PDB file of C-alpha atoms in Angstrom:
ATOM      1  CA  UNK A   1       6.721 -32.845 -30.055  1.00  0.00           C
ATOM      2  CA  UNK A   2       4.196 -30.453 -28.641  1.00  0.00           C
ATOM      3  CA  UNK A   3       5.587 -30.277 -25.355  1.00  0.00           C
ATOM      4  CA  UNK A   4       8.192 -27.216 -26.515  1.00  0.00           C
ATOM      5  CA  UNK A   5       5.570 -24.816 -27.203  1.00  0.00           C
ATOM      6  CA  UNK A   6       3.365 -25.303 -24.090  1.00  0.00           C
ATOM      7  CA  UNK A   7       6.469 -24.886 -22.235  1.00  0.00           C
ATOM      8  CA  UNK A   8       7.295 -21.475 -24.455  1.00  0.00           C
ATOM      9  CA  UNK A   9       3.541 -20.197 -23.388  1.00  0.00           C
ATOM     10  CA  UNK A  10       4.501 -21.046 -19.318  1.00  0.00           C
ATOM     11  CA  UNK A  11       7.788 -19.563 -19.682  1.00  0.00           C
ATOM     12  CA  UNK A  12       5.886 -15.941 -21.004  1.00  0.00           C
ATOM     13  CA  UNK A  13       3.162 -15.695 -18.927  1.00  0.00           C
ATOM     14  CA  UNK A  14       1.949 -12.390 -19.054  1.00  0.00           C
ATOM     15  CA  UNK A  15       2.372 -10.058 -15.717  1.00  0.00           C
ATOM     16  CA  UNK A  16      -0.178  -7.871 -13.895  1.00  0.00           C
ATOM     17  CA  UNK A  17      -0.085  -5.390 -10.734  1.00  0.00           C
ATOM     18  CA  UNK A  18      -2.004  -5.844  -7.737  1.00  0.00           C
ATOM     19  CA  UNK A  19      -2.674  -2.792  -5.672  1.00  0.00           C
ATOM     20  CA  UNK A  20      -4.910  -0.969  -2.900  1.00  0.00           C
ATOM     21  CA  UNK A  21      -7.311   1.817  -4.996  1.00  0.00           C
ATOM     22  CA  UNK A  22      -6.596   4.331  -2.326  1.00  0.00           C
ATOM     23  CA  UNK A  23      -9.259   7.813  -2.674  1.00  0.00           C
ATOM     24  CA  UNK A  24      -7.507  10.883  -2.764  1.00  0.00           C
ATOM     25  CA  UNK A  25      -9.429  13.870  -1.931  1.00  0.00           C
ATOM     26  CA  UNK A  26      -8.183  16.539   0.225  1.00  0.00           C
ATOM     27  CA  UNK A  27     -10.886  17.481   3.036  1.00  0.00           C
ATOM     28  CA  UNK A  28     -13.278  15.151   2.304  1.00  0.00           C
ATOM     29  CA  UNK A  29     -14.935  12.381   4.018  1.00  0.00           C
ATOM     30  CA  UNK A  30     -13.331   9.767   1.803  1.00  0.00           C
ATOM     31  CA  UNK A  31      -9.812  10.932   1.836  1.00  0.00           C
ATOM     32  CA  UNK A  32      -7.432   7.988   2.275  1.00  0.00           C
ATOM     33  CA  UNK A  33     -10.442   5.429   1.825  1.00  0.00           C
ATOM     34  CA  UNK A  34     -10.109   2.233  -0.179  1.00  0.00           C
ATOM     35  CA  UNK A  35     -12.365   0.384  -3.116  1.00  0.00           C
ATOM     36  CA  UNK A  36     -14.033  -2.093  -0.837  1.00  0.00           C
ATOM     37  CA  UNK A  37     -17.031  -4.393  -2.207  1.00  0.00           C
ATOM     38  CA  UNK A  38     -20.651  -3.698  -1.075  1.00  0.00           C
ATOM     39  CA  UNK A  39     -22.637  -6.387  -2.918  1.00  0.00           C
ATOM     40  CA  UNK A  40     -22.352  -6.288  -6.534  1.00  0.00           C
ATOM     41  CA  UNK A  41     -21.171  -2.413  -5.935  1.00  0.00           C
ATOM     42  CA  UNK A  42     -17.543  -0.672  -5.952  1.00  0.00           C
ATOM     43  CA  UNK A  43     -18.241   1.273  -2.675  1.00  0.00           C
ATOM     44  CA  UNK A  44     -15.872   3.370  -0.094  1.00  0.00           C
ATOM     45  CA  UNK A  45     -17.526   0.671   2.809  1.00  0.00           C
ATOM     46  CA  UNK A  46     -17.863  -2.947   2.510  1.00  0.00           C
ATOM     47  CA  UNK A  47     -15.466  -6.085   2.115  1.00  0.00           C
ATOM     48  CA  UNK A  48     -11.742  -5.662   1.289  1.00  0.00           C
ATOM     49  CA  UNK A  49     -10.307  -6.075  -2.058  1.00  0.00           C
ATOM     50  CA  UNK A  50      -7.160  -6.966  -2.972  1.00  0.00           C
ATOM     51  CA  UNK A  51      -7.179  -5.460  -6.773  1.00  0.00           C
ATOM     52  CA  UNK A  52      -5.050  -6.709  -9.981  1.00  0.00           C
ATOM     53  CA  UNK A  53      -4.576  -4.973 -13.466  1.00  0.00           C
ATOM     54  CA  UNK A  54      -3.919  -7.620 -15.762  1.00  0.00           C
ATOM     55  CA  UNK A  55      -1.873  -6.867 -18.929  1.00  0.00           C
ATOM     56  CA  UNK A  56      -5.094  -7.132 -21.339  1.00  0.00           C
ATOM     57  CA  UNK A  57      -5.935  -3.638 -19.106  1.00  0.00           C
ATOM     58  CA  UNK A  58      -9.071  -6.181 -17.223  1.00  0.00           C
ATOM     59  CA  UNK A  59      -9.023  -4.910 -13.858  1.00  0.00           C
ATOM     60  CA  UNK A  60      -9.732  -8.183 -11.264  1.00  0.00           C
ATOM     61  CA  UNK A  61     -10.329  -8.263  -7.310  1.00  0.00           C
ATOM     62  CA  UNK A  62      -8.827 -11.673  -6.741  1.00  0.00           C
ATOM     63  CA  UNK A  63     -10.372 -12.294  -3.859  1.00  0.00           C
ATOM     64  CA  UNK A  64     -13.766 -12.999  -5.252  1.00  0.00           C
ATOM     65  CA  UNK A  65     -12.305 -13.218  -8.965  1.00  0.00           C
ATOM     66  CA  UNK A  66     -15.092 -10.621  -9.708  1.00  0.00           C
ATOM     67  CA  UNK A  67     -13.925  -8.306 -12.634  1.00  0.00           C
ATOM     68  CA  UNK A  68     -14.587  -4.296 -12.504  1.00  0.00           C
ATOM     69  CA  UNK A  69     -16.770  -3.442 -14.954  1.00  0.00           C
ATOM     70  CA  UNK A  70     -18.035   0.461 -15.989  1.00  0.00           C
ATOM     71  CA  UNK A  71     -21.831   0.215 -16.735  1.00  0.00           C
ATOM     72  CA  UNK A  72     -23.839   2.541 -19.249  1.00  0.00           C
ATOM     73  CA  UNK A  73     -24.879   4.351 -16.040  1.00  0.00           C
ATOM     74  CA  UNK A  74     -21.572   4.892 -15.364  1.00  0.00           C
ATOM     75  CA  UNK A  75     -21.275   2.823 -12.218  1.00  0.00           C
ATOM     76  CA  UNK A  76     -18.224   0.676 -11.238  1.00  0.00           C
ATOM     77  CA  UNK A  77     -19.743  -2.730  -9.881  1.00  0.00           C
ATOM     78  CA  UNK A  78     -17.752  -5.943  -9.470  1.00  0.00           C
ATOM     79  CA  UNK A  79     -18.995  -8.733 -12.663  1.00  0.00           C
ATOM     80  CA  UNK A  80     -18.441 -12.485 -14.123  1.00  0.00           C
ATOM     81  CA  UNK A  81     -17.200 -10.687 -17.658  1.00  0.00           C
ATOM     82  CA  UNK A  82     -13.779  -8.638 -18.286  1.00  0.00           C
ATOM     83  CA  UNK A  83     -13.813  -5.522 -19.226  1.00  0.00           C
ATOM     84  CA  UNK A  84     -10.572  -3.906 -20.960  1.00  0.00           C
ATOM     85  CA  UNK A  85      -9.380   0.095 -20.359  1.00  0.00           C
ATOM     86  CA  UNK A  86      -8.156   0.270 -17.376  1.00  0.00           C
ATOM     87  CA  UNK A  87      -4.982   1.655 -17.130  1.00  0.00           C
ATOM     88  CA  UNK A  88      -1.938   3.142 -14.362  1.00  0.00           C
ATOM     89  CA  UNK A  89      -1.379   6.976 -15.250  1.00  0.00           C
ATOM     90  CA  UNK A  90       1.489   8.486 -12.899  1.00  0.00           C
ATOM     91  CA  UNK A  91       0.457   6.183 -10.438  1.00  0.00           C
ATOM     92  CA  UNK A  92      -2.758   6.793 -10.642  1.00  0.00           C
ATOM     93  CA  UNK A  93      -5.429   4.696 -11.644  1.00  0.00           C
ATOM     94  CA  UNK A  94      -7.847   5.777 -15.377  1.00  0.00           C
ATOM     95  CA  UNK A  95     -10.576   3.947 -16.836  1.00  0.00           C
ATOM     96  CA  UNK A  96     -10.127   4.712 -21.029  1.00  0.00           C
ATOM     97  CA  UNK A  97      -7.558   7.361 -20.136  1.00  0.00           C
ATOM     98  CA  UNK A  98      -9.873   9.280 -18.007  1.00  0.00           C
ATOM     99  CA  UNK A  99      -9.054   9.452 -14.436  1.00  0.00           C
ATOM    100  CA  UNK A 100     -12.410  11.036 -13.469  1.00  0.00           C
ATOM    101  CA  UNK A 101     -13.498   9.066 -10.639  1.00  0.00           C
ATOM    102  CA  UNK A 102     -16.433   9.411  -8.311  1.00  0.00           C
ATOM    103  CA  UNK A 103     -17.784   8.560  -4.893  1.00  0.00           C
ATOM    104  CA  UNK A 104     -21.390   9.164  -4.789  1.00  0.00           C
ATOM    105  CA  UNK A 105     -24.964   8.370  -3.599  1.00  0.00           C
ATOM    106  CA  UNK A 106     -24.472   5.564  -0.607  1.00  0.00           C
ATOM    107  CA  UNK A 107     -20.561   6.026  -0.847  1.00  0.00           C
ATOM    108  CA  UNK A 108     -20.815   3.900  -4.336  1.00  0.00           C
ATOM    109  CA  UNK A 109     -18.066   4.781  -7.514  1.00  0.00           C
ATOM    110  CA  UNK A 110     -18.888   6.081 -10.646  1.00  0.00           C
ATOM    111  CA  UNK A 111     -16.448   6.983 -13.692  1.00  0.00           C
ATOM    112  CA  UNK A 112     -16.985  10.225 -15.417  1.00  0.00           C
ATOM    113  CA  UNK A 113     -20.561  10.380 -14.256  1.00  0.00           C
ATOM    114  CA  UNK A 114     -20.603  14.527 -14.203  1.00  0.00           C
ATOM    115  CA  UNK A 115     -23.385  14.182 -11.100  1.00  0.00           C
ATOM    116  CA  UNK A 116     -23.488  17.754  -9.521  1.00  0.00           C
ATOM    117  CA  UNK A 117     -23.719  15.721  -6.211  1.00  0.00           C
ATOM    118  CA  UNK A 118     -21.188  13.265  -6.231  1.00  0.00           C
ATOM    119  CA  UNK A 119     -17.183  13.907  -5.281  1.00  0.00           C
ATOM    120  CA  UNK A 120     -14.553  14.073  -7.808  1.00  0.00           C
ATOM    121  CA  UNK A 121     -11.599  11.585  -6.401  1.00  0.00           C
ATOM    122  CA  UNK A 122      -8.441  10.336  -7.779  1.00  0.00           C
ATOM    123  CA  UNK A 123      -7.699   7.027  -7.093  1.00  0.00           C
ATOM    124  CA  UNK A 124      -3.769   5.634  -6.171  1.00  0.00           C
ATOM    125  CA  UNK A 125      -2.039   2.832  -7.099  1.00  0.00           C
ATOM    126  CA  UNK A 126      -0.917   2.005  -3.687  1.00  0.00           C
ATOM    127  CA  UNK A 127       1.504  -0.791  -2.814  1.00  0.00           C
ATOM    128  CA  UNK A 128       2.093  -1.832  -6.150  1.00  0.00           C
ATOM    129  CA  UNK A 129       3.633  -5.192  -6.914  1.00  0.00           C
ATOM    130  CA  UNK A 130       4.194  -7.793 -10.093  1.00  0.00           C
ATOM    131  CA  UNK A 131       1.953 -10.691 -10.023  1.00  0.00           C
ATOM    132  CA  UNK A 132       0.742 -13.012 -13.024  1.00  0.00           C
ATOM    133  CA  UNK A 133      -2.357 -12.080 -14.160  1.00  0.00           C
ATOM    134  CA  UNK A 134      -5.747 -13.120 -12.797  1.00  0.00           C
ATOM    135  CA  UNK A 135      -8.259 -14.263 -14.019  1.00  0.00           C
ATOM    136  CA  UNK A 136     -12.368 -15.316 -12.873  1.00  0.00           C
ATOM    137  CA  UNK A 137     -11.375 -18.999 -13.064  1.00  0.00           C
ATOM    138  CA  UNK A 138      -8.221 -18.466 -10.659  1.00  0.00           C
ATOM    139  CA  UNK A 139      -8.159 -19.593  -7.605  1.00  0.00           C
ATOM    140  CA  UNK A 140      -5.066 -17.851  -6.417  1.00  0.00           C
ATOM    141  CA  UNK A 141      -2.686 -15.030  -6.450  1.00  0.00           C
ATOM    142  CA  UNK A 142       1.038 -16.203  -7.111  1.00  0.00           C
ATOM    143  CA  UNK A 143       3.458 -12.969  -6.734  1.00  0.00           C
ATOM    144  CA  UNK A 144       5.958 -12.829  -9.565  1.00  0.00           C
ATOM    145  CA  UNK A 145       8.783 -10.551  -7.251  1.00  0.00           C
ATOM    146  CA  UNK A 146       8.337  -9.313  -3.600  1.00  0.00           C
ATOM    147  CA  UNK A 147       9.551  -6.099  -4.554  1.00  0.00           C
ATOM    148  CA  UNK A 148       6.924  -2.946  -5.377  1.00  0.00           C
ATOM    149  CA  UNK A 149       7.256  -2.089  -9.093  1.00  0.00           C
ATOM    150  CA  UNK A 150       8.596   1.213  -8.084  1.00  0.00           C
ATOM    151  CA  UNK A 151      11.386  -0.195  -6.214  1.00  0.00           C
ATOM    152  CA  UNK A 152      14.907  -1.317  -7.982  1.00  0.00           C
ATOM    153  CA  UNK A 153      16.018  -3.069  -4.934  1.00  0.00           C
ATOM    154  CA  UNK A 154      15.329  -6.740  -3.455  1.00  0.00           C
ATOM    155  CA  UNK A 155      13.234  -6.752  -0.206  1.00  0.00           C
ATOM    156  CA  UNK A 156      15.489  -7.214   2.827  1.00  0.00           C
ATOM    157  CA  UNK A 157      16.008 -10.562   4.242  1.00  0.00           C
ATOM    158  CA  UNK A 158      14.460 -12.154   6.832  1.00  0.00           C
ATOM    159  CA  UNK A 159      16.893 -14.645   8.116  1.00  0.00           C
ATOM    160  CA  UNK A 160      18.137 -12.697  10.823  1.00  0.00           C
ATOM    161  CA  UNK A 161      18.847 -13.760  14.448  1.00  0.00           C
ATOM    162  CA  UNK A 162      15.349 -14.957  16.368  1.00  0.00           C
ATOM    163  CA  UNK A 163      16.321 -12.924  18.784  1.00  0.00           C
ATOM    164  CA  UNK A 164      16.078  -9.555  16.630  1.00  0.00           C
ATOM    165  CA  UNK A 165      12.976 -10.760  15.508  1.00  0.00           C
ATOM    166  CA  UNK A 166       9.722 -10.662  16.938  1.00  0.00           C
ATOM    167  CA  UNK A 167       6.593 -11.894  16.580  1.00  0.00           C
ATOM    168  CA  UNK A 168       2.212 -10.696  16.749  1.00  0.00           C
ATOM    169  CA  UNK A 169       0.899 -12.024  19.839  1.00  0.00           C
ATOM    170  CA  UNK A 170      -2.611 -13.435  20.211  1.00  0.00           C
ATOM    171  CA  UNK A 171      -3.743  -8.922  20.984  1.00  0.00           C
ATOM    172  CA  UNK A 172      -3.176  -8.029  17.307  1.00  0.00           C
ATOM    173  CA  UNK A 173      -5.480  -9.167  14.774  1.00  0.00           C
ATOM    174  CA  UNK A 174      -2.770  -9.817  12.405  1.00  0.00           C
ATOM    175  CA  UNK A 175      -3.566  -7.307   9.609  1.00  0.00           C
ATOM    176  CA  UNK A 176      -1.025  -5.714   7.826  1.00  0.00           C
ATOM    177  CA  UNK A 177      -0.431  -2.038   7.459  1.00  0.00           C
ATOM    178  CA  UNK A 178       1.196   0.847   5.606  1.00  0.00           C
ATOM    179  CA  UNK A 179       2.399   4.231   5.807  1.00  0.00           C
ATOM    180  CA  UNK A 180       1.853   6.870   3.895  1.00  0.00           C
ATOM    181  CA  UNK A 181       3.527  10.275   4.763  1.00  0.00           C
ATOM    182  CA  UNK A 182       0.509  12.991   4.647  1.00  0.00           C
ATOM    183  CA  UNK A 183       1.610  17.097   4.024  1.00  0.00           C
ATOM    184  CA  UNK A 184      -0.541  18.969   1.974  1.00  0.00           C
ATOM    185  CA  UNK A 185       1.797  20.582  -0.508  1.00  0.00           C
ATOM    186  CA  UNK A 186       5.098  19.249   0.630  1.00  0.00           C
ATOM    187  CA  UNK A 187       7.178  17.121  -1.764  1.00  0.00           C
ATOM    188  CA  UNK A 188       6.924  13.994   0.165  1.00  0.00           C
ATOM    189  CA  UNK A 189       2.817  14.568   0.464  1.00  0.00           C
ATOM    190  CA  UNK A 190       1.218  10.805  -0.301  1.00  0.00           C
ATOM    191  CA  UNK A 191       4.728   9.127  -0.102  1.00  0.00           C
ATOM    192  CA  UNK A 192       4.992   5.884   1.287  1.00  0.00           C
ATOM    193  CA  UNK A 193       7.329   4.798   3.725  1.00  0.00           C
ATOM    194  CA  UNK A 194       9.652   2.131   2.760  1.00  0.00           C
ATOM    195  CA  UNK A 195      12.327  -0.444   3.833  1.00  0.00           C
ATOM    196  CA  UNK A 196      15.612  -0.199   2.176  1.00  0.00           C
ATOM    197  CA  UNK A 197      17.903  -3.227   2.389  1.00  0.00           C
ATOM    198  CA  UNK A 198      21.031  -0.940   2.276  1.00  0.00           C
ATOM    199  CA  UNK A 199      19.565   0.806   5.823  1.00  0.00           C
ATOM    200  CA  UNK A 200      17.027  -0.974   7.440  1.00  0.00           C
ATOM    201  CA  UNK A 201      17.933   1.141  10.875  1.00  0.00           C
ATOM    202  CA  UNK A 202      16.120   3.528   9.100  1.00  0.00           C
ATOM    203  CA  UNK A 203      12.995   3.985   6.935  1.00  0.00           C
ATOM    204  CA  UNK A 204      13.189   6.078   3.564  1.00  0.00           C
ATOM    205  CA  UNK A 205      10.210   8.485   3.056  1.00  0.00           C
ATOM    206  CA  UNK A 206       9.426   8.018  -0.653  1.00  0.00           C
ATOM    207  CA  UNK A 207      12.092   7.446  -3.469  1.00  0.00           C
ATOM    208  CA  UNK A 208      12.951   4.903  -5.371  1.00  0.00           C
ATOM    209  CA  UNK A 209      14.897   2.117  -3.450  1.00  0.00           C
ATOM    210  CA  UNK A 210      13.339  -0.484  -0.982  1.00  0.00           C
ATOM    211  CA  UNK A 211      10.120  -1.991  -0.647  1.00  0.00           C
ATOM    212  CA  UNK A 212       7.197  -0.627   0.736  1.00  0.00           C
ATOM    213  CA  UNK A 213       6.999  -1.273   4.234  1.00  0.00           C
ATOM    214  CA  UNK A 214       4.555  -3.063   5.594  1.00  0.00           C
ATOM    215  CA  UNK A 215       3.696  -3.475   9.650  1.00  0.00           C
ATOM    216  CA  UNK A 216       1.185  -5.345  12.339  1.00  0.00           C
ATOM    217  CA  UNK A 217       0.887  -3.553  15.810  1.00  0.00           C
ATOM    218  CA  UNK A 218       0.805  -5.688  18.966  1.00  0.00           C
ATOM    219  CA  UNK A 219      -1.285  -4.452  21.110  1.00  0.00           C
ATOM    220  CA  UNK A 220      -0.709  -5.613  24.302  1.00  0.00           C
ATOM    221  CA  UNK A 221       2.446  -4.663  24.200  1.00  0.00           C
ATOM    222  CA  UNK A 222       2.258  -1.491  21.777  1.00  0.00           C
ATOM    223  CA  UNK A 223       5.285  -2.601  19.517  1.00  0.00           C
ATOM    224  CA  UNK A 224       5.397  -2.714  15.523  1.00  0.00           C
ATOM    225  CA  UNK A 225       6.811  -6.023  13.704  1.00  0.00           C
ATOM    226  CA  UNK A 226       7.477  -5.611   9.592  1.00  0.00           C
ATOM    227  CA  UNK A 227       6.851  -8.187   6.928  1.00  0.00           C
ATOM    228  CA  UNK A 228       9.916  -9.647   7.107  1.00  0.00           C
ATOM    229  CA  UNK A 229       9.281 -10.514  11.330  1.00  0.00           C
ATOM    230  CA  UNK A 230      11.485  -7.739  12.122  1.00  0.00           C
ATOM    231  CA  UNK A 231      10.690  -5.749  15.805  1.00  0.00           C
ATOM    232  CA  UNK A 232      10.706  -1.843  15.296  1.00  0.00           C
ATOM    233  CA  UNK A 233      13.018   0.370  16.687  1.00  0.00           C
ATOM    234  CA  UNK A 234      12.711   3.869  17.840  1.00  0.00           C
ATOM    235  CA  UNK A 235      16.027   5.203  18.084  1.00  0.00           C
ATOM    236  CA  UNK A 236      16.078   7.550  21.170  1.00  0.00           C
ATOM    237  CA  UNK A 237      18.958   9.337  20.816  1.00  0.00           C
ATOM    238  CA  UNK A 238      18.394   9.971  16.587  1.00  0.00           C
ATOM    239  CA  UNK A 239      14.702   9.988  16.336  1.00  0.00           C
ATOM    240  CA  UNK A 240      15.319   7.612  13.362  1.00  0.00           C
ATOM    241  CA  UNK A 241      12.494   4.503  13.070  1.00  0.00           C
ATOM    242  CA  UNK A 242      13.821   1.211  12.000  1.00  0.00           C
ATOM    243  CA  UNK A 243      14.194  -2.102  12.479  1.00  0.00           C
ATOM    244  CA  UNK A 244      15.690  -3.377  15.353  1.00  0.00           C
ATOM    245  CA  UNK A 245      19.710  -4.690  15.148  1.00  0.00           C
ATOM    246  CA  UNK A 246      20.034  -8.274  13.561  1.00  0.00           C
ATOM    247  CA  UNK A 247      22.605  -9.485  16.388  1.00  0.00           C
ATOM    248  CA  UNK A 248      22.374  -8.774  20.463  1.00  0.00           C
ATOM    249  CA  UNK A 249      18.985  -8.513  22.490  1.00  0.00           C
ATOM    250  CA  UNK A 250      17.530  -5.114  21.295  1.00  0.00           C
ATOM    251  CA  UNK A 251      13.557  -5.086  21.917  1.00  0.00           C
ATOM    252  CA  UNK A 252      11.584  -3.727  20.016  1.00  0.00           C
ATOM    253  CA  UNK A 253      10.275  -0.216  21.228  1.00  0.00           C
ATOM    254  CA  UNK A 254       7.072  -0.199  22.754  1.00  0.00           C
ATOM    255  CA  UNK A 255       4.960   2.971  22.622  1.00  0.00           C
ATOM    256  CA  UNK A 256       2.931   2.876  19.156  1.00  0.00           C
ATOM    257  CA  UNK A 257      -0.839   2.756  18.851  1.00  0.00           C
ATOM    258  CA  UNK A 258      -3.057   4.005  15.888  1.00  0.00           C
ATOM    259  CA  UNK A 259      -5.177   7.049  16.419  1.00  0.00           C
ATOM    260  CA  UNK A 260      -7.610   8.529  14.194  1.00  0.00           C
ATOM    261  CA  UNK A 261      -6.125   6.567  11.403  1.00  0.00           C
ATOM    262  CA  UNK A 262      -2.350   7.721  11.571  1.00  0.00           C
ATOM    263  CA  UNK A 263       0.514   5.982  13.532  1.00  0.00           C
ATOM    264  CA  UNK A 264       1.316   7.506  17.130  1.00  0.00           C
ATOM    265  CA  UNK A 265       4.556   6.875  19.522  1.00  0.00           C
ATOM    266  CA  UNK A 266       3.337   8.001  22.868  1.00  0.00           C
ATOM    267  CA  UNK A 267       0.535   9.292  22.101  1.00  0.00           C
ATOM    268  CA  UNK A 268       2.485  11.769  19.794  1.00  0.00           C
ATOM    269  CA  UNK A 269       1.281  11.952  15.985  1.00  0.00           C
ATOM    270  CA  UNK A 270       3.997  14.151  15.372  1.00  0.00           C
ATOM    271  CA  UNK A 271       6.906  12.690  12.718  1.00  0.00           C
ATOM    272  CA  UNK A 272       9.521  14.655  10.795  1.00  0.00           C
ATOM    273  CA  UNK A 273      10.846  13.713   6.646  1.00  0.00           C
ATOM    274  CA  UNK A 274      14.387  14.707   7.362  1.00  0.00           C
ATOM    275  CA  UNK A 275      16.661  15.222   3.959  1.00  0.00           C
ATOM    276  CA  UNK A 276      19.634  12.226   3.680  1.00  0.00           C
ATOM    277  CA  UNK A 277      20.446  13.296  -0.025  1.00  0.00           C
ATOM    278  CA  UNK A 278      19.269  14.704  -3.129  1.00  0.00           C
ATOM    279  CA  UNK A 279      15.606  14.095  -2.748  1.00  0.00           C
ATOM    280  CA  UNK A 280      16.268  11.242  -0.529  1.00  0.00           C
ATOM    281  CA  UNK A 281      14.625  11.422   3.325  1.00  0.00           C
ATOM    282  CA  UNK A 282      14.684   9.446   6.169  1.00  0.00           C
ATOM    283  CA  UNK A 283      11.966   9.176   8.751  1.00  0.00           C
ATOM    284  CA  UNK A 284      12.291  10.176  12.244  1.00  0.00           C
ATOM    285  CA  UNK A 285      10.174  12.028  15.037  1.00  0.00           C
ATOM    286  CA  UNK A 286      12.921  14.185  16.280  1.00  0.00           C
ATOM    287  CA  UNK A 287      13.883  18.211  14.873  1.00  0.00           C
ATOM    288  CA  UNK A 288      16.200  17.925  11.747  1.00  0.00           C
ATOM    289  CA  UNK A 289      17.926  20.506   9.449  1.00  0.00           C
ATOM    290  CA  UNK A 290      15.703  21.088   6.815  1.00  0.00           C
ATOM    291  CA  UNK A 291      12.813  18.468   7.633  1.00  0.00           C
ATOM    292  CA  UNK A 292       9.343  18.502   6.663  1.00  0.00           C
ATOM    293  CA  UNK A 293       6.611  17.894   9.355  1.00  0.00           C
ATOM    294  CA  UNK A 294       4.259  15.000   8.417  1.00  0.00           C
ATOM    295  CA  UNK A 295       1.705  12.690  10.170  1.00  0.00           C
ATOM    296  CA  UNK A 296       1.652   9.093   9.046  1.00  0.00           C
ATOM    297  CA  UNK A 297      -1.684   7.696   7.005  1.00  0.00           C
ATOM    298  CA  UNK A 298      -2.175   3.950   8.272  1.00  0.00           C
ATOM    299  CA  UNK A 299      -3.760   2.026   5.133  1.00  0.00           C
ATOM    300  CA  UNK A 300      -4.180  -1.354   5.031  1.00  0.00           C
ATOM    301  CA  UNK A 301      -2.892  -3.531   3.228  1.00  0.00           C
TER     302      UNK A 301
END
């Protein structure tokens, strides 16, 4: 007779948000840099962390199921107990509705500290997805939709033909990437790029459809592969980056490295926003009618 009610509790499990804490703070040193952990420390070097905000507003690296935890001295360091007020504000991420965060002595984080010698940061959401919550006693990570919460679209499919697909050889070290487009004042500055089932020929700069896209380089043989085990195509008559076809034998384009943090095609750095619709752009590396010039952030992921 008790079985109903456990079931009810199952059924409503209450939903978090993982995410990459990415530091925004134009001309700095730690511009584009992540929360890693160093120790016992928040820090801008260190071990990756793959961070959740559970619904009680605990914030949770589930990797080490360490929680985040603001100290009287104002430091962020990673701890056994939860601590509640964290919080998503326009995408950005506040501790008690304060979004005052800090990097400072050693590269280490600090909330609201007001030290004359550390550097006010904001810190984004980035790659946000819908996950149950975590907490220290978990031993795992179970993702509640493969779509970003800012998306209203499913992620594309990957049962395409094997031989559209293709696959990181033994020269990549397998880590996944995205892209974030990077224009100081432009309207797509800090958008990331994303896959949109309705055009996957071509990635969307920003907006609302799709799923964030997310790639591993090869390379040996300089060619991009996306989550779903798609090859990347340049298109060299349009400019226009996407995947490859589903059907035929199209390889994917080879020509892509990472340099100085931001994805190159030939040594070129060089990528162009170009307008598709109201506030809608598609990305390319070739001259369009109205298109904004941007270089592409690599962030892991």
């Amino acid at each position: 007779m008790q079985v109903l009610p456990f079931l009810t509790i199952l059924a409503t499990a209450l939903a978090g948000q993982s995410f990459n804490a990415l530091i925004i703070r134009s001309g700095s040193q730690y511009q584009y840099s992540l929360f890693k952990a160093s120790g016992s420390d928040v820090a801008v070097t260190g071990s990756d962390m793959k961070l959740v905000l559970n619904s009680d507003g605990s914030l949770i690296d589930s990797t080490s199921k360490k929680y985040l935890h603001v100290g009287d001295d104002k430091k962020l360091t990673l701890a056994d107990d939860a601590q509640t007020g964290f919080s998503f504000k326009s995408n950005y991420l506040a501790y008690k509705d304060s979004q005052a965060f800090e990097v400072c002595d050693g590269g280490k984080i600090e909330v609201d500290s007001k030290d004359s010698s550390c550097v006010s940061v904001a810190v984004s959401a980035y790659s946000p997805q819908e996950v149950d919550d975590v907490k220290g006693t978990d031993t795992a990570l179970t993702t509640k939709s493969a779509t970003s919460l800012a998306s209203a679209t499913p992620a594309s499919s990957a049962t395409t033909a094997h031989s559209a697909t293709a696959s990181a050889s033994g020269s990549s070290d397998g880590r996944k990437f995205g892209l974030v487009a990077i224009h100081s004042g432009s309207s797509v500055q800090y958008s990331s790029i994303k896959k949109v089932k309705e055009h996957p020929h071509v990635f969307s700069v920003g907006g609302s459809a799709g799923e964030d896209l997310k790639l591993t380089l090869d390379t040996e043989s300089s060619t991009l592969v996306d989550q779903d085990g798609r090859g990347i195509n340049l298109d060299q008559n349009t400019g226009e980056l996407g995947d490859v076809a589903p059907f035929g034998r199209q390889p994917a384009t080879t020509g892509f490295s990472i340099k100085d943090g931001h994805l190159s095609y030939n040594g070129s750095q060089d990528w162009k926003a170009c307008p598709s619709g109201d506030n809608v752009f598609s990305l390319s590396n070739k001259e369009c009618t109205g298109g904004i010039d941007i270089a592409l952030k690599v962030v892991t992921v």
